[in-house]
């Protein structure tokens, strides 16, 4: 489904070059989930934005469904850090934003998605009137409203309290299992990676290089966090990150 080959991305000009992504290579099967785990500033957002078609890589190739990624694809949704809501738009307006951008407004299923995420009665509220957890759910609703086959997420749960974070992780797990989209998420949170990633790629400090690829085949149950396998994976990821 997604194929990344020898990707290199840098910012700036030749004399002041900032390398962000260096020789990254991986692939993700259709319907699989991949976590990209790395420290702050290592190049995670840069890599994800390239997959989303928002940044053009300097070297290497990037394919989705066998097609070269050039610009934003209609079947790819992106959930931004801190939800990325427009403060002057209501919940309804924000949930329909990607559809407006891709010229399909209003969405048949935007209402159903808001209902499913418990946001229906807040349809006409503005982001400032919502809790942090609800704002993140509006960001998720926006992404789901286009019925994506690929879901890209950039630290969607950073700076949430621990309980809300776990609840929304559970929601991501259920949505992924129900809808079978291909999920690629970026995080610096080891436990989030272990809970949501069937496969986890550990990235180095900037420029992002692959340090390890960790298989996590037993993820999937909602109570996975309570299992010894989860703790084994968390300990292993922590060790690799600290190396
Ligand atoms: N637009 C930009 N221009 C120049 N440098 C940038 C730009 N965006 C990011 N960088 C640099 O690239 C590196 C990786 O950034 P980013 O991909 O945002 O990392 P992460 O998401 O892992 O925190 C950082 O060191 C950052 O300073
Ligand atoms: Mg980032």
Short mmCIF file of C-alpha atoms and ligand atoms in Angstrom, two decimals:
data_model
loop_
_atom_site.label_atom_id
_atom_site.label_comp_id
_atom_site.label_asym_id
_atom_site.label_seq_id
_atom_site.Cartn_x
_atom_site.Cartn_y
_atom_site.Cartn_z
CA UNK A 1 0.00 0.00 0.00
CA UNK A 2 2.72 2.48 1.03
CA UNK A 3 6.28 2.11 -0.20
CA UNK A 4 9.06 4.41 0.94
CA UNK A 5 12.44 3.96 -0.71
CA UNK A 6 15.74 5.62 0.27
CA UNK A 7 13.98 8.84 1.19
CA UNK A 8 16.07 11.92 1.87
CA UNK A 9 14.66 15.29 2.84
CA UNK A 10 16.54 18.42 3.79
CA UNK A 11 15.65 22.02 4.46
CA UNK A 12 17.57 25.15 3.53
CA UNK A 13 20.10 25.76 0.80
CA UNK A 14 23.35 23.97 -0.01
CA UNK A 15 25.51 25.99 2.39
CA UNK A 16 23.05 25.88 5.29
CA UNK A 17 21.47 22.53 4.83
CA UNK A 18 19.39 20.93 7.62
CA UNK A 19 19.03 17.23 6.99
CA UNK A 20 15.73 15.97 8.37
CA UNK A 21 15.23 12.51 6.87
CA UNK A 22 18.09 10.28 5.77
CA UNK A 23 17.77 7.10 3.70
CA UNK A 24 14.49 5.97 5.22
CA UNK A 25 13.03 2.86 3.65
CA UNK A 26 9.99 0.83 4.65
CA UNK A 27 6.67 -0.45 3.38
CA UNK A 28 3.23 -0.79 4.92
CA UNK A 29 0.67 -3.37 3.82
CA UNK A 30 -2.92 -2.41 3.15
CA UNK A 31 -4.88 -2.30 6.42
CA UNK A 32 -1.74 -2.52 8.58
CA UNK A 33 -0.68 -0.11 11.29
CA UNK A 34 2.81 1.36 11.54
CA UNK A 35 4.18 3.51 14.33
CA UNK A 36 7.09 5.87 13.69
CA UNK A 37 8.69 6.44 17.07
CA UNK A 38 11.43 8.99 17.58
CA UNK A 39 12.65 11.85 19.76
CA UNK A 40 11.42 15.44 19.31
CA UNK A 41 12.95 17.24 16.36
CA UNK A 42 14.23 14.08 14.66
CA UNK A 43 12.24 14.55 11.46
CA UNK A 44 8.98 12.66 12.13
CA UNK A 45 6.62 15.40 10.93
CA UNK A 46 8.78 15.96 7.86
CA UNK A 47 8.57 12.26 6.97
CA UNK A 48 4.81 12.09 7.54
CA UNK A 49 4.17 15.27 5.53
CA UNK A 50 6.11 13.76 2.66
CA UNK A 51 3.84 10.70 2.73
CA UNK A 52 0.86 13.06 2.83
CA UNK A 53 2.12 14.81 -0.31
CA UNK A 54 2.70 18.12 1.48
CA UNK A 55 6.51 18.03 1.20
CA UNK A 56 8.45 16.88 -1.87
CA UNK A 57 11.37 14.65 -0.96
CA UNK A 58 14.81 15.57 -2.25
CA UNK A 59 15.79 11.99 -3.02
CA UNK A 60 14.20 8.57 -3.07
CA UNK A 61 10.71 7.47 -3.97
CA UNK A 62 7.34 7.39 -2.33
CA UNK A 63 4.47 5.27 -3.65
CA UNK A 64 0.89 4.80 -2.45
CA UNK A 65 -1.06 2.04 -4.16
CA UNK A 66 1.69 1.84 -6.74
CA UNK A 67 1.40 5.52 -7.69
CA UNK A 68 4.04 8.15 -7.08
CA UNK A 69 2.89 10.63 -4.42
CA UNK A 70 2.51 14.08 -5.98
CA UNK A 71 0.43 16.40 -3.82
CA UNK A 72 -2.50 15.57 -1.58
CA UNK A 73 -4.45 12.41 -2.40
CA UNK A 74 -8.19 12.14 -1.87
CA UNK A 75 -7.94 8.79 -0.13
CA UNK A 76 -5.37 9.97 2.42
CA UNK A 77 -6.39 11.72 5.63
CA UNK A 78 -4.05 13.57 7.96
CA UNK A 79 -4.64 14.24 11.63
CA UNK A 80 -2.44 17.07 12.79
CA UNK A 81 -0.72 17.70 16.08
CA UNK A 82 -3.16 19.53 18.42
CA UNK A 83 -6.05 18.72 16.03
CA UNK A 84 -5.34 21.77 13.81
CA UNK A 85 -8.86 23.19 14.15
CA UNK A 86 -9.80 26.59 12.75
CA UNK A 87 -11.01 28.63 15.75
CA UNK A 88 -13.55 30.63 13.72
CA UNK A 89 -15.31 27.54 12.41
CA UNK A 90 -17.83 25.41 14.29
CA UNK A 91 -17.45 21.70 14.96
CA UNK A 92 -19.49 21.07 11.79
CA UNK A 93 -17.35 23.45 9.73
CA UNK A 94 -14.13 21.93 11.03
CA UNK A 95 -15.34 18.36 10.49
CA UNK A 96 -16.14 19.18 6.86
CA UNK A 97 -12.96 21.07 6.12
CA UNK A 98 -11.09 18.39 4.17
CA UNK A 99 -14.22 17.81 2.12
CA UNK A 100 -14.44 21.45 1.25
CA UNK A 101 -10.80 21.40 0.19
CA UNK A 102 -11.36 18.37 -2.01
CA UNK A 103 -14.59 19.80 -3.42
CA UNK A 104 -17.05 17.29 -1.99
CA UNK A 105 -18.84 19.42 0.60
CA UNK A 106 -21.01 18.57 2.45
CA UNK A 107 -20.07 15.04 3.36
CA UNK A 108 -22.76 12.40 3.46
CA UNK A 109 -21.11 10.78 6.41
CA UNK A 110 -19.86 13.82 8.38
CA UNK A 111 -23.05 13.76 10.45
CA UNK A 112 -22.71 10.03 11.11
CA UNK A 113 -19.07 10.39 12.12
CA UNK A 114 -19.89 13.22 14.56
CA UNK A 115 -22.60 11.03 16.03
CA UNK A 116 -20.24 8.07 16.35
CA UNK A 117 -17.63 10.20 18.11
CA UNK A 118 -20.18 11.67 20.53
CA UNK A 119 -19.99 15.14 19.00
CA UNK A 120 -23.43 15.47 17.39
CA UNK A 121 -24.82 17.82 20.03
CA UNK A 122 -21.75 20.07 19.72
CA UNK A 123 -22.17 20.53 15.98
CA UNK A 124 -22.61 24.30 16.30
CA UNK A 125 -20.02 24.85 19.05
CA UNK A 126 -16.70 26.55 18.42
CA UNK A 127 -13.35 24.93 19.36
CA UNK A 128 -12.90 27.37 22.28
CA UNK A 129 -16.04 25.87 23.85
CA UNK A 130 -14.70 22.30 23.78
CA UNK A 131 -12.39 20.30 26.06
CA UNK A 132 -9.00 19.24 24.68
CA UNK A 133 -10.22 15.67 24.24
CA UNK A 134 -13.24 16.84 22.25
CA UNK A 135 -11.05 19.00 20.02
CA UNK A 136 -8.94 15.97 19.19
CA UNK A 137 -12.11 14.04 18.38
CA UNK A 138 -13.18 16.80 15.97
CA UNK A 139 -9.80 16.37 14.26
CA UNK A 140 -10.50 12.64 14.00
CA UNK A 141 -14.01 13.31 12.65
CA UNK A 142 -12.56 15.54 9.95
CA UNK A 143 -10.20 12.77 8.90
CA UNK A 144 -12.89 10.06 8.94
CA UNK A 145 -15.37 12.20 7.03
CA UNK A 146 -13.50 11.55 3.77
CA UNK A 147 -13.61 7.76 4.35
CA UNK A 148 -9.84 7.46 3.90
CA UNK A 149 -7.99 4.34 2.91
CA UNK A 150 -4.84 5.75 4.52
CA UNK A 151 -4.85 7.53 7.87
CA UNK A 152 -1.75 9.55 8.75
CA UNK A 153 -1.46 10.94 12.27
CA UNK A 154 1.12 13.38 13.62
CA UNK A 155 1.30 12.98 17.40
CA UNK A 156 -2.49 13.30 17.58
CA UNK A 157 -2.57 12.85 21.36
CA UNK A 158 0.42 14.89 22.50
CA UNK A 159 -0.18 17.09 25.56
CA UNK A 160 -3.45 15.41 26.60
CA UNK A 161 -3.96 14.16 30.14
CA UNK A 162 -3.19 10.45 30.55
CA UNK A 163 -6.79 9.24 30.86
CA UNK A 164 -8.05 11.13 27.81
CA UNK A 165 -5.00 9.96 25.90
CA UNK A 166 -5.78 6.31 26.67
CA UNK A 167 -9.45 6.74 25.78
CA UNK A 168 -8.62 8.21 22.39
CA UNK A 169 -5.97 5.54 21.78
CA UNK A 170 -8.72 2.98 22.39
CA UNK A 171 -10.92 4.86 19.94
CA UNK A 172 -8.16 4.80 17.29
CA UNK A 173 -7.74 1.07 17.81
CA UNK A 174 -11.47 0.43 17.38
CA UNK A 175 -11.81 2.69 14.34
CA UNK A 176 -8.83 1.02 12.68
CA UNK A 177 -10.21 -2.46 13.39
CA UNK A 178 -13.69 -1.53 12.12
CA UNK A 179 -12.68 0.41 9.04
CA UNK A 180 -9.45 -1.33 8.05
CA UNK A 181 -7.68 1.78 6.78
CA UNK A 182 -3.90 1.69 6.61
CA UNK A 183 -2.62 3.64 9.60
CA UNK A 184 0.72 5.39 9.92
CA UNK A 185 1.21 7.38 13.10
CA UNK A 186 4.07 9.41 14.42
CA UNK A 187 4.75 9.60 18.15
CA UNK A 188 7.45 10.20 20.75
CA UNK A 189 5.37 8.19 23.25
CA UNK A 190 6.70 4.65 23.68
CA UNK A 191 3.50 3.22 25.17
CA UNK A 192 1.36 4.74 22.43
CA UNK A 193 3.61 3.12 19.82
CA UNK A 194 3.36 -0.25 21.60
CA UNK A 195 -0.43 -0.05 21.94
CA UNK A 196 -1.26 1.05 18.39
CA UNK A 197 1.58 -0.19 16.18
CA UNK A 198 1.56 -3.67 14.62
CA UNK A 199 5.03 -2.70 13.53
CA UNK A 200 7.09 0.08 15.09
CA UNK A 201 10.00 1.82 13.42
CA UNK A 202 12.36 3.46 15.90
CA UNK A 203 14.02 6.55 14.47
CA UNK A 204 17.34 8.11 15.48
CA UNK A 205 17.99 11.72 16.44
CA UNK A 206 17.95 14.13 13.46
CA UNK A 207 18.40 13.36 10.67
CA UNK A 208 15.88 10.55 11.10
CA UNK A 209 17.39 7.17 10.25
CA UNK A 210 15.93 3.77 11.05
CA UNK A 211 17.43 2.37 14.26
CA UNK A 212 15.21 -0.69 14.56
CA UNK A 213 12.02 -2.24 13.25
CA UNK A 214 10.05 -3.92 16.03
CA UNK A 215 7.23 -6.37 15.27
CA UNK A 216 4.32 -6.26 17.71
CA UNK A 217 2.00 -9.03 16.47
CA UNK A 218 0.03 -9.41 19.68
CA UNK A 219 -1.33 -5.86 19.71
CA UNK A 220 -5.06 -5.50 19.03
CA UNK A 221 -6.98 -6.33 22.20
CA UNK A 222 -8.20 -3.33 24.21
CA UNK A 223 -6.60 -4.80 27.34
CA UNK A 224 -3.20 -5.22 25.68
CA UNK A 225 -1.66 -2.63 28.05
CA UNK A 226 -2.17 -5.07 30.92
CA UNK A 227 -0.29 -7.95 29.30
CA UNK A 228 3.33 -9.02 29.83
CA UNK A 229 3.94 -8.91 26.07
CA UNK A 230 3.05 -5.19 26.05
CA UNK A 231 5.55 -4.57 28.86
CA UNK A 232 8.20 -6.56 27.03
CA UNK A 233 7.69 -4.45 23.88
CA UNK A 234 7.73 -1.18 25.88
CA UNK A 235 10.98 -2.17 27.61
CA UNK A 236 12.54 -3.19 24.32
CA UNK A 237 11.50 0.07 22.58
CA UNK A 238 12.87 2.11 25.48
CA UNK A 239 16.18 0.27 25.27
CA UNK A 240 16.45 0.84 21.50
CA UNK A 241 15.57 4.53 21.86
CA UNK A 242 18.22 5.05 24.52
CA UNK A 243 20.97 3.28 22.56
N1 LIG B 1 10.38 24.55 7.37
C1 LIG B 1 11.55 24.23 7.91
N2 LIG B 1 12.68 24.89 7.59
C2 LIG B 1 13.87 24.56 8.13
N3 LIG B 1 14.03 23.57 9.02
C3 LIG B 1 12.96 22.88 9.39
C4 LIG B 1 11.65 23.16 8.87
N4 LIG B 1 10.77 22.29 9.42
C5 LIG B 1 11.49 21.51 10.26
N5 LIG B 1 12.80 21.86 10.23
C6 LIG B 1 13.88 21.21 11.00
O1 LIG B 1 13.88 19.84 10.67
C7 LIG B 1 14.05 19.04 11.81
C8 LIG B 1 12.96 18.01 11.92
O2 LIG B 1 11.69 18.65 12.15
P1 LIG B 1 10.35 17.83 12.35
O3 LIG B 1 10.15 16.97 11.16
O4 LIG B 1 9.29 18.82 12.64
O5 LIG B 1 10.70 16.95 13.62
P2 LIG B 1 9.73 16.16 14.64
O6 LIG B 1 8.37 16.13 14.05
O7 LIG B 1 10.37 14.83 14.80
O8 LIG B 1 9.77 16.92 15.94
C9 LIG B 1 14.08 19.99 13.00
O9 LIG B 1 15.40 20.08 13.45
C10 LIG B 1 13.60 21.30 12.47
O10 LIG B 1 14.30 22.35 13.05
MG1 LIG B 2 6.61 16.82 14.81
#
